[in-house]
XYZ file of C-alpha atoms in Angstrom:
286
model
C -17.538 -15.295 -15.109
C -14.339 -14.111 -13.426
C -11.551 -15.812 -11.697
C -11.359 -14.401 -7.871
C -7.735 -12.800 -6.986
C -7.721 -14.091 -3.475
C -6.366 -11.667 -1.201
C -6.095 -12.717 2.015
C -4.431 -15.956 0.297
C -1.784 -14.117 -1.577
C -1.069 -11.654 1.749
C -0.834 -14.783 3.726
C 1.713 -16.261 1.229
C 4.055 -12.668 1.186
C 3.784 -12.673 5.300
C 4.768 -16.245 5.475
C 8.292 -15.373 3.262
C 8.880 -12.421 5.686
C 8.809 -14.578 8.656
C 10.733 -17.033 7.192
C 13.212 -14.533 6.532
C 12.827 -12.440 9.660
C 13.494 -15.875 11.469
C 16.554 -16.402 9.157
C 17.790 -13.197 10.309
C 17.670 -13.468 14.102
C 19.344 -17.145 13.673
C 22.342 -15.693 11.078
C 23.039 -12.575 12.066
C 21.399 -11.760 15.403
C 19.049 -9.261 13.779
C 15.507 -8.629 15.697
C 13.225 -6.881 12.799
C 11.563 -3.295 14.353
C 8.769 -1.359 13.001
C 7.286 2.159 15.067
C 4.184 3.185 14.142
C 2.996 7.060 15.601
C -0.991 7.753 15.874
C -1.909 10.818 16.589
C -5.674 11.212 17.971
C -8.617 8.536 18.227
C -9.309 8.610 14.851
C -11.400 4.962 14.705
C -10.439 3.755 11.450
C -6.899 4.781 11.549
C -7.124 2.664 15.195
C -8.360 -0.212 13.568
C -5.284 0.112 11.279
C -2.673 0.675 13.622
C -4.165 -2.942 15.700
C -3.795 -4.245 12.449
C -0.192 -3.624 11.948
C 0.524 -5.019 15.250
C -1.112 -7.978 14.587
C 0.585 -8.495 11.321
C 4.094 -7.867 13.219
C 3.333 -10.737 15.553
C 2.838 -13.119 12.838
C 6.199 -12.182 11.179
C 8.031 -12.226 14.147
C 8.823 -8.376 14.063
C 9.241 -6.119 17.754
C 6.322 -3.509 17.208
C 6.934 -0.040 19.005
C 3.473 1.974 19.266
C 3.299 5.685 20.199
C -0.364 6.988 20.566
C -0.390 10.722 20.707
C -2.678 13.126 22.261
C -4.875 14.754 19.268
C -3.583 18.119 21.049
C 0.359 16.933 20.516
C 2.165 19.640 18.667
C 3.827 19.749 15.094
C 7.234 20.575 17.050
C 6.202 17.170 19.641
C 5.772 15.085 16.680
C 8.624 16.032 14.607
C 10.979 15.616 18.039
C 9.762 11.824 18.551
C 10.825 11.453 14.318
C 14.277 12.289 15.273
C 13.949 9.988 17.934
C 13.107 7.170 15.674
C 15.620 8.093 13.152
C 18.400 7.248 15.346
C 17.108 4.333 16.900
C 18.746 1.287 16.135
C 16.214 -1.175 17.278
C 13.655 0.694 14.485
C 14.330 -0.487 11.056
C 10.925 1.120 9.880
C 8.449 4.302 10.892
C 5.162 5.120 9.904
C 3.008 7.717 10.728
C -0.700 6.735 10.558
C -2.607 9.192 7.964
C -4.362 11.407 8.801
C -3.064 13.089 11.327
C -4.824 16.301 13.005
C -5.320 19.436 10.996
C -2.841 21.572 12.620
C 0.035 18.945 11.853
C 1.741 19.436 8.349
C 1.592 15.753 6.958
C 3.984 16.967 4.535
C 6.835 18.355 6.840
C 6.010 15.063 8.869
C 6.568 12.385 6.062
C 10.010 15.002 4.848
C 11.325 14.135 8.374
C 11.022 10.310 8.863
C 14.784 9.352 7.418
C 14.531 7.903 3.352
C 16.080 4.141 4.911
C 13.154 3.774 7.473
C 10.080 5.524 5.616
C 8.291 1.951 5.062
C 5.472 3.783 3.104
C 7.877 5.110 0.222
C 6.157 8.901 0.855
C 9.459 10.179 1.293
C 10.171 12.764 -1.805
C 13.863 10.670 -2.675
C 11.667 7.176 -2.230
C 9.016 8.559 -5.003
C 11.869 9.842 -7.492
C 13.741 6.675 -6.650
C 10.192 4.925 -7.892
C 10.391 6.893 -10.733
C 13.158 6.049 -12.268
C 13.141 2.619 -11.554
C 15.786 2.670 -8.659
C 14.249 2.174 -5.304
C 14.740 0.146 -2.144
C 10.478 0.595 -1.425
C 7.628 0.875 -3.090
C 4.146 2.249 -1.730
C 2.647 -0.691 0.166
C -0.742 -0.238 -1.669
C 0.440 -0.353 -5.626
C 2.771 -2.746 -4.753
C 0.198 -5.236 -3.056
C -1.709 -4.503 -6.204
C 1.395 -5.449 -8.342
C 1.877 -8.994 -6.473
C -2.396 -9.357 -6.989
C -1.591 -9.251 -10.518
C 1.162 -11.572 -10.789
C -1.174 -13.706 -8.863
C -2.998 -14.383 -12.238
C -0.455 -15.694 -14.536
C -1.423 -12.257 -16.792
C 1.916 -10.578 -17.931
C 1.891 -7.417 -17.910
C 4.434 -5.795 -20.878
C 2.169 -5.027 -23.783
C -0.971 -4.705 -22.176
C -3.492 -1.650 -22.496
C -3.332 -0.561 -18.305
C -5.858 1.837 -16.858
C -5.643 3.475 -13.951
C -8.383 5.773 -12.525
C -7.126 8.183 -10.042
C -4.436 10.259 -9.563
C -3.275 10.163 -5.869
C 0.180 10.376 -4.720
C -0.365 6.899 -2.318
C -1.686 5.212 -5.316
C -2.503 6.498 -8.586
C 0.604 7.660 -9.811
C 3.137 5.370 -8.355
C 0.383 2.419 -9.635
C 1.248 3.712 -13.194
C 4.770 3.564 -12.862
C 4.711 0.354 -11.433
C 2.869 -0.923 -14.727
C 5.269 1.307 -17.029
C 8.500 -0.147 -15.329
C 6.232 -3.497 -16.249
C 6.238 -2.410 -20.253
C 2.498 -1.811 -19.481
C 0.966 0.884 -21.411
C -0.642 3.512 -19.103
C -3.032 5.582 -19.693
C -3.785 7.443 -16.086
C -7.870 9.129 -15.594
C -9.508 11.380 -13.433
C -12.342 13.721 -12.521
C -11.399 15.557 -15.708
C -11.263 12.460 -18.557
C -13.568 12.839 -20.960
C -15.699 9.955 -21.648
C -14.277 7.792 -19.257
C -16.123 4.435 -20.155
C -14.772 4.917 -23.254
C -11.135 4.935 -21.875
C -11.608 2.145 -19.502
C -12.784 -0.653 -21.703
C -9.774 -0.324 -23.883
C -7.875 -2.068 -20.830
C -6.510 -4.978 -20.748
C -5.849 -4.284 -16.952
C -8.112 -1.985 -14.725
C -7.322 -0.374 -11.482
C -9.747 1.512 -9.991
C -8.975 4.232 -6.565
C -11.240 6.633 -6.858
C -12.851 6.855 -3.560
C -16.209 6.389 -5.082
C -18.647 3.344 -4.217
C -19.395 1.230 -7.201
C -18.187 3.629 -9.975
C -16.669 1.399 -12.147
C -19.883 -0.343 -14.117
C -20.133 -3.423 -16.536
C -20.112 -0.886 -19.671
C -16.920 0.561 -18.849
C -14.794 -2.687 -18.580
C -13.173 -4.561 -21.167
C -14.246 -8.285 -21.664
C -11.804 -10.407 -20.132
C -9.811 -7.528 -18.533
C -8.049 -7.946 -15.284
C -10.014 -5.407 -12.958
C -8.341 -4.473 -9.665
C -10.587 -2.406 -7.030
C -8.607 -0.404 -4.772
C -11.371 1.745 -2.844
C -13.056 0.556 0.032
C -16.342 2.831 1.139
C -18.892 2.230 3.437
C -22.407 2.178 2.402
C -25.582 3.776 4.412
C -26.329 0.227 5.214
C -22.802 -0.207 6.989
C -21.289 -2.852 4.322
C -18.081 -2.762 2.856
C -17.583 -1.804 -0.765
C -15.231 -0.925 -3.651
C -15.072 1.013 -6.442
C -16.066 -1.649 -8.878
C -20.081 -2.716 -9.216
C -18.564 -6.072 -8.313
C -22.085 -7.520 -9.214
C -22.516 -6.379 -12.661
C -18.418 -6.199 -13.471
C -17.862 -9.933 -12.161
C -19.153 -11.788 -15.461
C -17.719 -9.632 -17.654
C -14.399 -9.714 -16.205
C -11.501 -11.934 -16.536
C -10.134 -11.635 -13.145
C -11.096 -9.239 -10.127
C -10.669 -8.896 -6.716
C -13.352 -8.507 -4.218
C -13.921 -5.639 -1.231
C -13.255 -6.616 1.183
C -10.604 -9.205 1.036
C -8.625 -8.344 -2.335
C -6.296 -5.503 -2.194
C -6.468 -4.667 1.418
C -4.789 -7.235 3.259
C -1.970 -6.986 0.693
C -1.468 -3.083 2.046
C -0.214 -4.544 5.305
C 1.624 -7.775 4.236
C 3.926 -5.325 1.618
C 4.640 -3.493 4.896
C 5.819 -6.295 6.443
C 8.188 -7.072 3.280
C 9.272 -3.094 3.200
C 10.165 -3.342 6.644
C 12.430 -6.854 6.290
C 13.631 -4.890 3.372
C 14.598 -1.648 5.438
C 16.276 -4.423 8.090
C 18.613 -5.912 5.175
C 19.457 -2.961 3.767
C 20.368 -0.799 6.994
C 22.700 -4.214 7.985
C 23.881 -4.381 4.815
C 22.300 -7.552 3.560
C 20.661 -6.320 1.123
C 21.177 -8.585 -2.453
């Protein structure tokens, strides 16, 4: 029967540091942490997101700036209101809530918001910095999934790590989270060939694939650490991952649950990124 990575208890933990630091800051140095976050449209989910954030900024003691766009606001609109936020010095970090309407290049949009305040680490120098192992940031999600793992006591150099999918927000900068680790990676995707037989050589198992309950018993390793990053709704309206949590659960080591594993840990490493982004534009930064 598996352990339980608690996430909401490890988030909480991560938060609590930041606003002990962010409070450390204001009393030392005068600094008041910022973090801007654009939406653009009524998209619900990305709504209950952005309420999120501002929630989690309260607890850390951060100033939260919100701009909600018109769906109908222009590429040219959005990109203007960037620049804005680039020079800002009361904004330590930006992020622009994804998606954003068809007509917008996300691309030209995450190319604007300045390397030192792109919180999400989307920013082309950010993902070479990940890369080769010299970065300020790291992607909120892999990194929450990073600190999940730690959470275990399991060390990672030496171990057999899967990862199945290839995204740029997760995927790939997972496995080179777990490589700068001394993890072996092996990364899969809609073209592996027999999968399952891939997946339960891992030691350690993370799973963003967008697919509800994909990952099944045969396909996991006894033992094996088995991280579910999806989170899909089912025709019933509950919440669920991309691990058969019911049949994986005995046969795993350790996993986290949907909901309550790796998504609260998306926001609290946003949090840290943006403390980060504070020390580093004051030059505090260790």
């Amino acid at each position: 029967m598996a352990k339980i990575i608690d996430g909401k208890a490890v988030s909480a933990q991560v938060k609590e540091q930041v606003r002990q630091e962010t409070e450390q800051l204001r009393a030392e140095h005068g600094i008041e942490v910022g973090l801007a976050v654009v939406i653009v449209g009524d998209d619900p989910a990305s709504r209950v997101y952005v309420n999120n954030k501002k929630k989690a900024c309260e607890a850390v003691g951060f100033r939260s700036f919100e701009y909600a766009l018109p769906a109908e606001t222009t590429q040219e609109e959005l990109l203007d209101l960037v620049d804005t936020l680039n020079k800002d010095e009361k904004v330590n970090g930006i992020l622009v809530q994804l998606p954003v309407p068809k007509h917008i290049d996300d691309k030209a949009i995450i190319d604007a918001i300045s390397p030192d305040k792109d919180v999400d680490a989307f920013h082309a120098k950010n993902v070479g910095g990940i890369m080769i192992g010299d970065y300020t940031f790291l992607p909120c999600t892999p990194a929450g999934v990073m600190e999940l793992i730690d959470a275990t006591g399991v060390e990672v150099s030496g171990k057999k790590c899967v990862v199945i999918g290839r995204s740029n927000i997760v995927g790939k900068p997972m496995a080179m989270l777990l490589l700068h680790r001394s993890g072996t990676v092996t990364i899969c995707h809609s073209r592996t060939q027999d999968l399952a037989s891939v997946t339960r050589e891992a030691d350690i198992l993370v799973a963003s694939v967008g697919r509800a309950n994909f990952v099944t018993a045969d396909m996991v390793k006894e033992g094996a650490v088995v991280i579910d990053v999806g989170i899909n709704r089912l025709e019933n309206g509950k919440l669920c991952g991309d691990v058969d949590f019911a049949s994986v659960e005995p046969k795993a080591g350790w996993i986290t649950p949907v909901p309550g594993g790796v998504g609260p840990m998306t926001i609290a490493m946003l949090m840290k990124n943006t403390l980060t982004a504070a020390k580093a534009q004051n030059g505090l930064l260790k």
